[in-house]
Amino acid sequence: MPKLLAKTNLATKITLLIVGAMLLLALTSFLVAGRIVTNNAMNTAEAEQESNMRVAWSVLRGYGGDFRLEGDTIYVGDRALNDWHEPVDQIKNLVGGTATIFAGDTRVATNVMKDDGSRAVGTKLARNAAYDAVLVSGKPYRGQADILGKPFFTAYDPIKNASGETIGVLYVGLPKAEKVAHVRELQRKLGLAMLLVTGLMAAGTFYLTNRLFRPMRSLADTMTVIGEGKTDVEVPARDREDEIGGMAKTLEHFREIAIAKRQADAKQQELMNEQQRVLDEVETALRRIEQGDLSQAIDSRFPAEFDGLKRSYNAAIASLGELVGAVKQRTDGLRTGSQE
């Protein structure tokens, strides 16, 4: 992984860093928002049961004001509620969910369904917190409870006779799975929205970082070219006033230094070539002297700093030629005299 990052350009590294931070933020936000949404949904569902219970009592009291229990049959006014599902179905139509009337702890009218699709008439109220609150203590119960093995948001109220004795229970509830399904759907949409926003921000970040670092890549390429000794290039971004502009100006200064060095090296090489040519000319001339040829002076053009050497050599060879000529003339005279 470190080797891979080392080969990745700076814009990509920054993009990955920002995208990673955004994903972490999105994940944290998703988890926190999901928790808040779930808690709100649970609280709302529990609060709804209070409202639904008031509707249920309104429907039930529409059939009569007093409740009584005769044997296993519970009555509202003169109407027996056992196996009469009109009130509970009307409650369901008004508020949704489920509703049940208990005679004691036995369901006598309900729209809670068993697994085979039939109404759960004749089944018992589970001995749980709701049972203890309503049938034992005669108090209402609000909360979550399992009904026939399935979790519900529930509200239980005691049904009391004229003497204040608890003779039954009125229940309304909402399957927890329905609320959870809404929450899951909301979380799914929230997650998709966060992923979409993160993706758009990642694309925007990648685009902007590439635009931001494009001059730096151009500077890096130019620096490589200059490092290879090629100075006939134009340094980009010199007109910028930010850090990139400062780097460009510094690189331009290095380019000018490289040009000056190349020119100095060329001039030095030219001087060395001239010096070598002068040495070669002098060496050739000295070899002619060694061979006894004093007739040729150096007539090539020498650099100014070697012009004195040329004049001195030519003057010396001229004087030497005159001297040799005079010696020869005297030698010839002596030879003639000797012969005579």
Coordinates of C-alpha atoms in Angstrom, one line a residue, residues 200-327:
L200 CA -20.8 14.0 -6.2
M201 CA -18.5 15.7 -3.7
A202 CA -15.8 13.1 -4.5
A203 CA -16.1 13.8 -8.2
G204 CA -16.1 17.6 -7.6
T205 CA -13.1 17.3 -5.3
F206 CA -11.2 15.2 -7.9
Y207 CA -12.0 17.7 -10.6
L208 CA -11.0 20.7 -8.4
T209 CA -7.8 19.1 -7.1
N210 CA -6.8 18.2 -10.6
R211 CA -7.3 21.7 -11.8
L212 CA -5.5 23.0 -8.7
F213 CA -2.5 20.7 -9.2
R214 CA -2.3 20.9 -12.9
P215 CA 0.1 23.8 -12.9
M216 CA 2.3 21.8 -10.4
R217 CA 2.4 18.9 -12.8
S218 CA 3.4 21.3 -15.6
L219 CA 6.1 22.7 -13.3
A220 CA 7.3 19.2 -12.5
D221 CA 7.5 18.3 -16.2
T222 CA 9.3 21.5 -16.9
M223 CA 11.7 20.9 -14.1
T224 CA 12.4 17.4 -15.5
V225 CA 13.1 18.9 -18.9
I226 CA 15.4 21.6 -17.4
G227 CA 17.2 18.9 -15.3
E228 CA 17.9 17.1 -18.6
G229 CA 19.7 20.2 -19.8
K230 CA 17.0 21.5 -22.1
T231 CA 16.5 25.2 -21.4
D232 CA 14.5 26.2 -24.4
V233 CA 11.2 25.8 -22.6
E234 CA 8.8 28.2 -21.1
V235 CA 8.1 28.0 -17.4
P236 CA 4.3 28.1 -16.8
A237 CA 2.3 29.8 -14.1
R238 CA 4.9 32.6 -13.5
D239 CA 2.1 35.2 -13.5
R240 CA 0.4 33.6 -10.5
E241 CA 0.6 35.3 -7.1
D242 CA 0.3 32.2 -4.9
E243 CA 2.8 29.6 -3.9
I244 CA 2.7 27.9 -7.3
G245 CA 3.6 31.3 -8.8
G246 CA 6.5 31.5 -6.4
M247 CA 7.7 28.1 -7.4
A248 CA 7.4 29.0 -11.1
K249 CA 9.5 32.2 -10.6
T250 CA 12.1 30.2 -8.7
L251 CA 12.2 27.6 -11.5
E252 CA 12.6 30.4 -14.1
H253 CA 15.5 31.7 -12.1
F254 CA 17.1 28.2 -12.2
R255 CA 16.4 28.1 -15.9
E256 CA 18.2 31.4 -16.4
I257 CA 21.1 30.1 -14.3
A258 CA 21.3 27.0 -16.5
I259 CA 21.3 29.1 -19.6
A260 CA 24.1 31.3 -18.3
K261 CA 26.1 28.2 -17.3
R262 CA 25.6 26.7 -20.7
Q263 CA 26.8 29.9 -22.4
A264 CA 29.8 30.1 -20.0
D265 CA 30.6 26.5 -20.7
A266 CA 30.3 27.1 -24.5
K267 CA 32.6 30.2 -24.2
Q268 CA 35.1 28.2 -22.1
Q269 CA 35.1 25.4 -24.6
E270 CA 35.5 27.9 -27.5
L271 CA 38.5 29.4 -25.6
M272 CA 40.0 26.0 -25.0
N273 CA 39.6 25.1 -28.7
E274 CA 41.3 28.4 -29.6
Q275 CA 44.1 27.6 -27.2
Q276 CA 44.5 24.1 -28.6
R277 CA 44.6 25.6 -32.2
V278 CA 47.3 28.1 -31.2
L279 CA 49.4 25.3 -29.6
D280 CA 48.9 23.1 -32.7
E281 CA 50.1 26.0 -34.9
V282 CA 53.1 26.8 -32.7
E283 CA 54.0 23.1 -32.6
T284 CA 53.8 22.8 -36.4
A285 CA 56.0 25.9 -36.7
L286 CA 58.6 24.6 -34.3
R287 CA 58.6 21.3 -36.2
R288 CA 59.4 23.2 -39.4
I289 CA 62.3 25.0 -37.6
E290 CA 63.5 21.6 -36.4
Q291 CA 63.5 20.5 -40.0
G292 CA 65.5 23.6 -41.0
D293 CA 62.7 25.4 -42.6
L294 CA 62.9 29.1 -41.5
S295 CA 60.9 30.4 -44.4
Q296 CA 57.4 30.3 -43.1
A297 CA 56.0 32.6 -40.5
I298 CA 52.8 32.0 -38.6
D299 CA 50.1 33.8 -40.6
S300 CA 47.0 32.3 -39.0
R301 CA 44.8 34.6 -37.0
F302 CA 45.4 34.2 -33.2
P303 CA 43.1 35.2 -30.4
A304 CA 44.1 38.6 -29.0
E305 CA 45.7 37.1 -25.9
F306 CA 48.0 35.0 -28.1
D307 CA 48.7 37.7 -30.6
G308 CA 52.0 38.7 -28.8
L309 CA 53.2 35.1 -29.0
K310 CA 52.5 35.1 -32.8
R311 CA 54.5 38.4 -33.2
S312 CA 57.3 37.2 -31.1
Y313 CA 57.6 33.9 -33.0
N314 CA 57.4 35.6 -36.4
A315 CA 60.1 38.2 -35.2
A316 CA 62.3 35.4 -33.9
I317 CA 62.1 33.3 -37.0
A318 CA 62.8 36.4 -39.1
S319 CA 65.8 37.3 -37.1
L320 CA 66.9 33.7 -37.1
G321 CA 66.5 33.6 -40.9
E322 CA 68.6 36.8 -41.3
L323 CA 71.2 35.3 -39.0
V324 CA 71.4 32.1 -40.9
G325 CA 71.5 34.0 -44.2
A326 CA 74.4 36.1 -42.9
V327 CA 76.3 33.0 -41.7

